[in-house]
Amino acid sequence: MEQAAPSESAGAIAVRDENGAIAAPFLAAVSGAVARDDAGELRALCLERHEADIADLVEQLEPDERPKFIQLLGEDFDYAVLTEVEDTIREQILEALPSAAVAEGVRDLESDDAVYILEDLEEDEQQEILAQIPDFERALLKRSLDYPEDSAGRRMQTDLIAVPPFWNVGRTIDYMRDSDDLPDEFYEIIVVDPSFKPIGKVALNTLLRTKRPVLIETIMDAPVHTVRADLDQEEAAHLFERYNLVSAAVVDDHERLVGVLMFDDIVDVIQEEAEEDIRGLAGVGDEEISDTFLYTARSRFTWLLLNLVTAVLASLVIGMFDATLQQMVALAILMPIVASMGGNAGTQTMTVAVRALASRELGGYNIRRFVTREMLVGIVNGFLFAIIIGFVASVWFTNIQLGAVIATAMIVNMFCAGLFGIAIPVGLDKIGVDPAIASTVFLTTVTDVVGFFAFLGLATILLM
Amino acid sequence: MEQAAPSESAGAIAVRDENGAIAAPFLAAVSGAVARDDAGELRALCLERHEADIADLVEQLEPDERPKFIQLLGEDFDYAVLTEVEDTIREQILEALPSAAVAEGVRDLESDDAVYILEDLEEDEQQEILAQIPDFERALLKRSLDYPEDSAGRRMQTDLIAVPPFWNVGRTIDYMRDSDDLPDEFYEIIVVDPSFKPIGKVALNTLLRTKRPVLIETIMDAPVHTVRADLDQEEAAHLFERYNLVSAAVVDDHERLVGVLMFDDIVDVIQEEAEEDIRGLAGVGDEEISDTFLYTARSRFTWLLLNLVTAVLASLVIGMFDATLQQMVALAILMPIVASMGGNAGTQTMTVAVRALASRELGGYNIRRFVTREMLVGIVNGFLFAIIIGFVASVWFTNIQLGAVIATAMIVNMFCAGLFGIAIPVGLDKIGVDPAIASTVFLTTVTDVVGFFAFLGLATILLM
């Protein structure tokens, strides 16, 4: 035979190139198979691939190829893939697919993956899909979906193994061998009392290393870290990080076990939360790189508008000194330096404060220490840059008084930058506003206004 | 008895308050016991506590209390605590403690924790401690320490379980029961060939659910994700995230198994890397909130100095138009608006680009799509804000030509902001410079220079 069977040659194509991106030949082969409606070739290409690889592939396909790709694979498409693609892409795909196909695909998933896919759908679409899922599974999914958005209840897995403390190791192992409804991956079993409250946990490696007749209660770790189902996922992530947990029991209002949170879902949460802070500080919302330009432009507009207000405010301050500026154009040339240095110094302090607040490093005790330090940093760097810029300005415009004025304004503004760089995020945090999202605008306003006012005000008094 | 035994009352104090911070009464009790050299009370307070709780407690103690606290606890102090405290604090503590005590404490740790503590020490201090550790353990630690900083080899655990594929489940379980040198926590066993190359892995839950006579090779997952020991920890973290790994085999140059990376170390890496990006964009290095003000001021100085150069550059551009400014002071009042809006729009684009590069979302295929989108966003928002500011300026200074000039400059600058907001990070990434660290300064230079030049240049041509 001249030509290898398609399944063999197809399976041999590398999924990723040396940079870890989806390899061009693989993408081209998949696109081609989709265009030719060649389900056999597509199966040969994509079966046995990891869901994360298929997810990255789906993201690289053209928008109209994606639902076609999934329908061609049919039953062989693992809907867990959809938990790994960007939100916007997932929503587009789910809208394009018939709800019966989605219901069928979602049924096979672990409960946390199913909830992840269903939670962002429109209410009626969600209901339509849920209606096609058998009663028992639907009840579990609905319970998860009833918990607030971004709560532990939404992220938990409801398939779990719970045993009473009076069982022995042998009985526990036999029970696990006989159950066929076990989660695919788990690392600990939870020990519960008769009212189904978690009272301990046993790591699988402990179970494996213990003789069969030993009682569970003698080997269990107690007390166990539990997470309330309505707890925010970010709080749950802090618990995982702090105690290096691989999983945690999720309990309802009555402290009864309802699910398990797994470390891999929490890794995503940690990633998302850090991401939110970065984006918040820069004024970008939860946009994704696959979003359209109109959506992106609109989502960034508000932030820019706020900044325009800030900038106009700063201009009004400058306008107060128009007579001074008219007499001495050097002031107009130098004034952006004072404002800009204040902005940068303030951003440094603010960024450290925002992250320390987010990671709970900044609490009651050390806040005074931190404020003192930032004040001192502001003063030290303020003086250093005052000397530098004072010298530069004096030489540039051969005017020592002008040098003295800009130096003084620099000290004032960098001190204020340190003060407000910490006061703004801490204050916002106290009143329950996310400091990452709102701090930058306030801070820029302060450093611009103070910068221009101090410099032009001092110049008016001392040089006119 | 009026007074409860110290151990009981002490053990009953809550470690954390409702915000998750170390509770004030607990901190006070520990401080008191340290001041009184009361080792018994300290043990009663701190034994049976989780290492993460003790770590947070240590951070809250005064610097001179910390080594005293550790020495009072003596053998009962778990050195794993030191892996959970801030770097600066850890270094201070290790310097204050006698090297024999540190050697003793480090010996009891898992290898990854021991390396984490030793790696930041001065060369001679490290040697002094290593010299007091028995040969075999020292050899393992040295091998890890020989790998580059921030590599998988530094983070790996060298205690692991590897079995050949021809063993059966029963033999594997018996082997695990009999070994006493097993890691405290593990979730998978690695299957190796005769040359100790990993060829598969078996999750503990699979092992538990399989009958004793079954061969390992029939239940193992293959191929296995391996990580080269000299791979950067950030790359390893991407692998963990992508494939939701709980652990991964680490191999040497000859593909032989040398250790295991665990998810909890990787969670810390993910956290650190996101942290680095946030800090990089704001111009703060790897400072911690416990650093002194002098250290902090010095570490931020370089960034501010770079920004000063940028600001002076922008001032030079303004200086080119001093004659124009002299004639029309309104230009001085309005010019910061154009520069500031460009800076903010550029920062939005740049932040999205930096994060997309860091998470490998932005690769060969979609980079053209992304550039096009950002250009369009720049144009759309540029036009919108041109209309707004054009109107505001026309009314404010009752000068329609001035409004037209600022509107045009706004479009030019916001377009450039989009262009350079993506070109700068992508270009830096291409030449191997971390875009998070260097992008901001370049971008501000562009948006300031273009903003002032476009606005004042157009004004000189059209209004003079």
Short mmCIF file of N, CA and C in Angstrom, two decimals, chain A residues 292-411:
data_model
loop_
_atom_site.label_atom_id
_atom_site.label_comp_id
_atom_site.label_asym_id
_atom_site.label_seq_id
_atom_site.Cartn_x
_atom_site.Cartn_y
_atom_site.Cartn_z
N THR A 292 -14.74 40.42 20.49
CA THR A 292 -14.76 41.29 19.30
C THR A 292 -14.26 42.68 19.67
N PHE A 293 -13.90 43.47 18.64
CA PHE A 293 -13.36 44.80 18.94
C PHE A 293 -14.43 45.73 19.49
N LEU A 294 -15.71 45.52 19.06
CA LEU A 294 -16.75 46.41 19.57
C LEU A 294 -17.01 46.15 21.05
N TYR A 295 -17.06 44.87 21.42
CA TYR A 295 -17.26 44.50 22.82
C TYR A 295 -16.10 45.06 23.66
N THR A 296 -14.87 44.88 23.14
CA THR A 296 -13.70 45.34 23.87
C THR A 296 -13.71 46.85 24.02
N ALA A 297 -14.00 47.55 22.90
CA ALA A 297 -14.00 49.01 22.94
C ALA A 297 -15.02 49.51 23.97
N ARG A 298 -16.20 48.87 23.98
CA ARG A 298 -17.23 49.31 24.91
C ARG A 298 -16.80 49.05 26.35
N SER A 299 -16.22 47.86 26.58
CA SER A 299 -15.88 47.52 27.96
C SER A 299 -14.76 48.42 28.50
N ARG A 300 -13.94 48.98 27.61
CA ARG A 300 -12.87 49.85 28.10
C ARG A 300 -13.29 51.32 28.17
N PHE A 301 -14.43 51.62 27.54
CA PHE A 301 -14.84 53.01 27.41
C PHE A 301 -15.05 53.68 28.78
N THR A 302 -15.75 52.99 29.67
CA THR A 302 -16.09 53.56 30.97
C THR A 302 -14.84 54.02 31.72
N TRP A 303 -13.87 53.14 31.75
CA TRP A 303 -12.61 53.44 32.44
C TRP A 303 -11.95 54.68 31.84
N LEU A 304 -11.92 54.72 30.51
CA LEU A 304 -11.28 55.86 29.85
C LEU A 304 -12.06 57.14 30.13
N LEU A 305 -13.39 57.02 30.20
CA LEU A 305 -14.22 58.19 30.47
C LEU A 305 -13.90 58.74 31.87
N LEU A 306 -13.78 57.83 32.82
CA LEU A 306 -13.42 58.23 34.19
C LEU A 306 -12.08 58.95 34.18
N ASN A 307 -11.15 58.41 33.41
CA ASN A 307 -9.84 59.04 33.34
C ASN A 307 -9.88 60.38 32.65
N LEU A 308 -10.81 60.53 31.71
CA LEU A 308 -10.97 61.82 31.06
C LEU A 308 -11.43 62.86 32.08
N VAL A 309 -12.38 62.46 32.93
CA VAL A 309 -12.86 63.37 33.97
C VAL A 309 -11.68 63.79 34.86
N THR A 310 -10.88 62.81 35.27
CA THR A 310 -9.69 63.08 36.07
C THR A 310 -8.76 64.07 35.36
N ALA A 311 -8.54 63.82 34.08
CA ALA A 311 -7.61 64.66 33.32
C ALA A 311 -8.15 66.08 33.20
N VAL A 312 -9.46 66.21 32.98
CA VAL A 312 -10.05 67.54 32.87
C VAL A 312 -9.94 68.27 34.21
N LEU A 313 -10.15 67.52 35.29
CA LEU A 313 -10.00 68.08 36.63
C LEU A 313 -8.60 68.65 36.81
N ALA A 314 -7.61 67.87 36.40
CA ALA A 314 -6.23 68.35 36.48
C ALA A 314 -6.04 69.59 35.62
N SER A 315 -6.68 69.61 34.45
CA SER A 315 -6.57 70.79 33.58
C SER A 315 -7.20 72.02 34.23
N LEU A 316 -8.30 71.80 34.95
CA LEU A 316 -8.92 72.93 35.65
C LEU A 316 -7.95 73.53 36.66
N VAL A 317 -7.21 72.66 37.34
CA VAL A 317 -6.20 73.14 38.29
C VAL A 317 -5.15 73.98 37.55
N ILE A 318 -4.69 73.45 36.42
CA ILE A 318 -3.70 74.21 35.64
C ILE A 318 -4.29 75.56 35.23
N GLY A 319 -5.58 75.53 34.81
CA GLY A 319 -6.25 76.75 34.36
C GLY A 319 -6.28 77.85 35.40
N MET A 320 -6.27 77.44 36.69
CA MET A 320 -6.25 78.44 37.77
C MET A 320 -4.99 79.31 37.70
N PHE A 321 -3.98 78.79 37.07
CA PHE A 321 -2.70 79.51 37.06
C PHE A 321 -2.33 80.01 35.66
N ASP A 322 -3.36 80.32 34.85
CA ASP A 322 -3.04 80.69 33.47
C ASP A 322 -2.19 81.96 33.38
N ALA A 323 -2.42 82.88 34.30
CA ALA A 323 -1.63 84.12 34.28
C ALA A 323 -0.14 83.81 34.53
N THR A 324 0.10 82.92 35.51
CA THR A 324 1.48 82.54 35.82
C THR A 324 2.13 81.86 34.61
N LEU A 325 1.38 80.95 34.00
CA LEU A 325 1.92 80.21 32.85
C LEU A 325 2.27 81.15 31.70
N GLN A 326 1.40 82.16 31.50
CA GLN A 326 1.62 83.11 30.41
C GLN A 326 2.95 83.83 30.59
N GLN A 327 3.27 84.15 31.88
CA GLN A 327 4.49 84.87 32.16
C GLN A 327 5.74 84.01 32.06
N MET A 328 5.55 82.70 32.28
CA MET A 328 6.74 81.85 32.37
C MET A 328 6.47 80.49 31.73
N VAL A 329 6.83 80.38 30.47
CA VAL A 329 6.47 79.17 29.72
C VAL A 329 7.25 77.95 30.22
N ALA A 330 8.36 78.18 30.91
CA ALA A 330 9.13 77.06 31.48
C ALA A 330 8.27 76.21 32.41
N LEU A 331 7.33 76.86 33.07
CA LEU A 331 6.46 76.12 33.99
C LEU A 331 5.62 75.07 33.23
N ALA A 332 5.11 75.47 32.07
CA ALA A 332 4.32 74.54 31.26
C ALA A 332 5.17 73.36 30.81
N ILE A 333 6.43 73.67 30.52
CA ILE A 333 7.33 72.61 30.04
C ILE A 333 7.64 71.60 31.15
N LEU A 334 7.82 72.12 32.38
CA LEU A 334 8.23 71.24 33.48
C LEU A 334 7.08 70.57 34.23
N MET A 335 5.88 71.19 34.17
CA MET A 335 4.83 70.67 35.07
C MET A 335 4.45 69.20 34.89
N PRO A 336 4.50 68.62 33.67
CA PRO A 336 4.13 67.20 33.60
C PRO A 336 5.07 66.29 34.39
N ILE A 337 6.32 66.74 34.58
CA ILE A 337 7.29 65.89 35.30
C ILE A 337 6.83 65.63 36.73
N VAL A 338 6.39 66.69 37.40
CA VAL A 338 5.98 66.54 38.80
C VAL A 338 4.78 65.60 38.91
N ALA A 339 3.80 65.81 38.04
CA ALA A 339 2.60 64.96 38.09
C ALA A 339 2.94 63.51 37.77
N SER A 340 3.78 63.31 36.76
CA SER A 340 4.10 61.95 36.33
C SER A 340 4.89 61.17 37.39
N MET A 341 5.86 61.84 38.02
CA MET A 341 6.63 61.15 39.06
C MET A 341 5.73 60.77 40.24
N GLY A 342 4.83 61.66 40.60
CA GLY A 342 3.90 61.34 41.69
C GLY A 342 3.03 60.15 41.32
N GLY A 343 2.54 60.15 40.09
CA GLY A 343 1.71 59.04 39.63
C GLY A 343 2.43 57.71 39.71
N ASN A 344 3.69 57.71 39.26
CA ASN A 344 4.45 56.45 39.27
C ASN A 344 4.78 55.98 40.67
N ALA A 345 5.19 56.91 41.53
CA ALA A 345 5.51 56.52 42.91
C ALA A 345 4.26 56.01 43.61
N GLY A 346 3.14 56.69 43.38
CA GLY A 346 1.88 56.27 44.00
C GLY A 346 1.44 54.90 43.52
N THR A 347 1.63 54.64 42.23
CA THR A 347 1.24 53.34 41.68
C THR A 347 2.07 52.22 42.31
N GLN A 348 3.34 52.49 42.56
CA GLN A 348 4.16 51.46 43.21
C GLN A 348 3.56 51.08 44.57
N THR A 349 3.33 52.10 45.40
CA THR A 349 2.77 51.84 46.72
C THR A 349 1.42 51.15 46.62
N MET A 350 0.58 51.68 45.74
CA MET A 350 -0.77 51.16 45.62
C MET A 350 -0.78 49.69 45.20
N THR A 351 0.11 49.33 44.26
CA THR A 351 0.16 47.96 43.78
C THR A 351 0.53 47.01 44.91
N VAL A 352 1.54 47.39 45.68
CA VAL A 352 1.94 46.54 46.80
C VAL A 352 0.78 46.42 47.80
N ALA A 353 0.09 47.52 48.06
CA ALA A 353 -1.02 47.50 49.01
C ALA A 353 -2.17 46.64 48.50
N VAL A 354 -2.51 46.78 47.22
CA VAL A 354 -3.62 46.02 46.66
C VAL A 354 -3.35 44.53 46.75
N ARG A 355 -2.12 44.11 46.41
CA ARG A 355 -1.82 42.69 46.45
C ARG A 355 -1.75 42.17 47.88
N ALA A 356 -1.20 43.00 48.78
CA ALA A 356 -1.11 42.56 50.18
C ALA A 356 -2.51 42.42 50.77
N LEU A 357 -3.43 43.30 50.36
CA LEU A 357 -4.81 43.16 50.83
C LEU A 357 -5.44 41.92 50.26
N ALA A 358 -5.23 41.66 48.97
CA ALA A 358 -5.85 40.51 48.31
C ALA A 358 -5.37 39.20 48.90
N SER A 359 -4.09 39.16 49.28
CA SER A 359 -3.56 37.91 49.81
C SER A 359 -3.63 37.86 51.33
N ARG A 360 -4.38 38.79 51.90
CA ARG A 360 -4.58 38.84 53.37
C ARG A 360 -3.28 39.02 54.15
N GLU A 361 -2.25 39.56 53.48
CA GLU A 361 -1.00 39.78 54.19
C GLU A 361 -1.07 41.04 55.03
N LEU A 362 -1.93 41.97 54.58
CA LEU A 362 -2.02 43.27 55.24
C LEU A 362 -3.24 43.24 56.15
N GLY A 363 -3.00 43.16 57.44
CA GLY A 363 -4.12 43.11 58.36
C GLY A 363 -3.99 44.19 59.42
N GLY A 364 -4.68 44.01 60.52
CA GLY A 364 -4.69 45.01 61.59
C GLY A 364 -3.31 45.38 62.12
N TYR A 365 -2.49 44.33 62.41
CA TYR A 365 -1.21 44.58 63.08
C TYR A 365 -0.23 45.40 62.28
N ASN A 366 0.00 44.93 61.03
CA ASN A 366 1.13 45.47 60.31
C ASN A 366 0.77 46.68 59.47
N ILE A 367 -0.49 47.13 59.55
CA ILE A 367 -0.88 48.22 58.68
C ILE A 367 -0.16 49.50 59.08
N ARG A 368 0.02 49.71 60.38
CA ARG A 368 0.72 50.93 60.82
C ARG A 368 2.18 50.90 60.36
N ARG A 369 2.81 49.71 60.55
CA ARG A 369 4.18 49.52 60.09
C ARG A 369 4.30 49.86 58.59
N PHE A 370 3.33 49.36 57.81
CA PHE A 370 3.36 49.53 56.36
C PHE A 370 3.18 51.00 55.97
N VAL A 371 2.23 51.68 56.64
CA VAL A 371 2.01 53.10 56.35
C VAL A 371 3.27 53.90 56.65
N THR A 372 3.87 53.63 57.79
CA THR A 372 5.10 54.34 58.16
C THR A 372 6.18 54.13 57.11
N ARG A 373 6.32 52.87 56.70
CA ARG A 373 7.35 52.59 55.71
C ARG A 373 7.10 53.35 54.41
N GLU A 374 5.87 53.34 53.94
CA GLU A 374 5.57 54.00 52.67
C GLU A 374 5.78 55.51 52.77
N MET A 375 5.46 56.09 53.93
CA MET A 375 5.71 57.52 54.13
C MET A 375 7.21 57.80 54.01
N LEU A 376 7.99 56.94 54.68
CA LEU A 376 9.44 57.13 54.67
C LEU A 376 10.00 56.95 53.26
N VAL A 377 9.50 55.94 52.55
CA VAL A 377 9.95 55.72 51.17
C VAL A 377 9.63 56.96 50.34
N GLY A 378 8.41 57.49 50.51
CA GLY A 378 8.01 58.68 49.77
C GLY A 378 8.94 59.86 50.07
N ILE A 379 9.29 60.02 51.33
CA ILE A 379 10.16 61.15 51.71
C ILE A 379 11.57 60.96 51.15
N VAL A 380 12.11 59.75 51.33
CA VAL A 380 13.48 59.49 50.85
C VAL A 380 13.58 59.68 49.34
N ASN A 381 12.70 58.99 48.61
CA ASN A 381 12.76 59.12 47.15
C ASN A 381 12.35 60.52 46.72
N GLY A 382 11.41 61.12 47.44
CA GLY A 382 11.02 62.50 47.14
C GLY A 382 12.23 63.42 47.20
N PHE A 383 13.02 63.32 48.26
CA PHE A 383 14.22 64.18 48.39
C PHE A 383 15.24 63.90 47.29
N LEU A 384 15.46 62.60 47.03
CA LEU A 384 16.44 62.26 46.00
C LEU A 384 16.05 62.83 44.64
N PHE A 385 14.78 62.65 44.27
CA PHE A 385 14.36 63.15 42.96
C PHE A 385 14.22 64.67 42.96
N ALA A 386 13.96 65.24 44.13
CA ALA A 386 13.92 66.69 44.24
C ALA A 386 15.30 67.27 43.89
N ILE A 387 16.33 66.63 44.43
CA ILE A 387 17.69 67.10 44.14
C ILE A 387 18.00 66.97 42.65
N ILE A 388 17.68 65.79 42.09
CA ILE A 388 17.98 65.57 40.67
C ILE A 388 17.24 66.57 39.78
N ILE A 389 15.92 66.65 39.95
CA ILE A 389 15.14 67.49 39.05
C ILE A 389 15.40 68.97 39.32
N GLY A 390 15.67 69.29 40.59
CA GLY A 390 16.00 70.68 40.93
C GLY A 390 17.25 71.13 40.19
N PHE A 391 18.22 70.23 40.17
CA PHE A 391 19.47 70.53 39.48
C PHE A 391 19.23 70.66 37.97
N VAL A 392 18.52 69.66 37.41
CA VAL A 392 18.25 69.67 35.96
C VAL A 392 17.52 70.95 35.55
N ALA A 393 16.49 71.31 36.30
CA ALA A 393 15.69 72.48 35.95
C ALA A 393 16.51 73.76 36.08
N SER A 394 17.33 73.85 37.15
CA SER A 394 18.16 75.05 37.35
C SER A 394 19.10 75.26 36.17
N VAL A 395 19.72 74.17 35.70
CA VAL A 395 20.67 74.28 34.60
C VAL A 395 19.95 74.56 33.29
N TRP A 396 18.87 73.80 33.05
CA TRP A 396 18.13 73.91 31.80
C TRP A 396 17.64 75.33 31.57
N PHE A 397 17.03 75.91 32.58
CA PHE A 397 16.46 77.25 32.40
C PHE A 397 17.32 78.33 33.07
N THR A 398 18.54 77.95 33.46
CA THR A 398 19.44 78.84 34.21
C THR A 398 18.67 79.71 35.20
N ASN A 399 17.94 79.00 36.09
CA ASN A 399 17.09 79.71 37.05
C ASN A 399 17.01 78.87 38.32
N ILE A 400 17.81 79.26 39.32
CA ILE A 400 17.89 78.47 40.55
C ILE A 400 16.57 78.47 41.32
N GLN A 401 15.88 79.60 41.32
CA GLN A 401 14.58 79.63 42.02
C GLN A 401 13.62 78.63 41.41
N LEU A 402 13.61 78.54 40.09
CA LEU A 402 12.73 77.57 39.42
C LEU A 402 13.10 76.16 39.86
N GLY A 403 14.40 75.89 39.97
CA GLY A 403 14.86 74.58 40.46
C GLY A 403 14.35 74.30 41.86
N ALA A 404 14.39 75.31 42.72
CA ALA A 404 13.93 75.15 44.09
C ALA A 404 12.43 74.88 44.13
N VAL A 405 11.69 75.56 43.26
CA VAL A 405 10.23 75.37 43.24
C VAL A 405 9.88 73.95 42.81
N ILE A 406 10.50 73.48 41.73
CA ILE A 406 10.14 72.12 41.27
C ILE A 406 10.60 71.07 42.27
N ALA A 407 11.73 71.31 42.93
CA ALA A 407 12.21 70.37 43.94
C ALA A 407 11.22 70.25 45.09
N THR A 408 10.74 71.42 45.57
CA THR A 408 9.78 71.40 46.67
C THR A 408 8.49 70.69 46.26
N ALA A 409 8.00 71.03 45.06
CA ALA A 409 6.76 70.41 44.59
C ALA A 409 6.93 68.89 44.48
N MET A 410 8.12 68.45 44.07
CA MET A 410 8.38 67.02 43.93
C MET A 410 8.27 66.32 45.29
N ILE A 411 8.87 66.92 46.33
CA ILE A 411 8.79 66.32 47.67
C ILE A 411 7.34 66.22 48.12
#
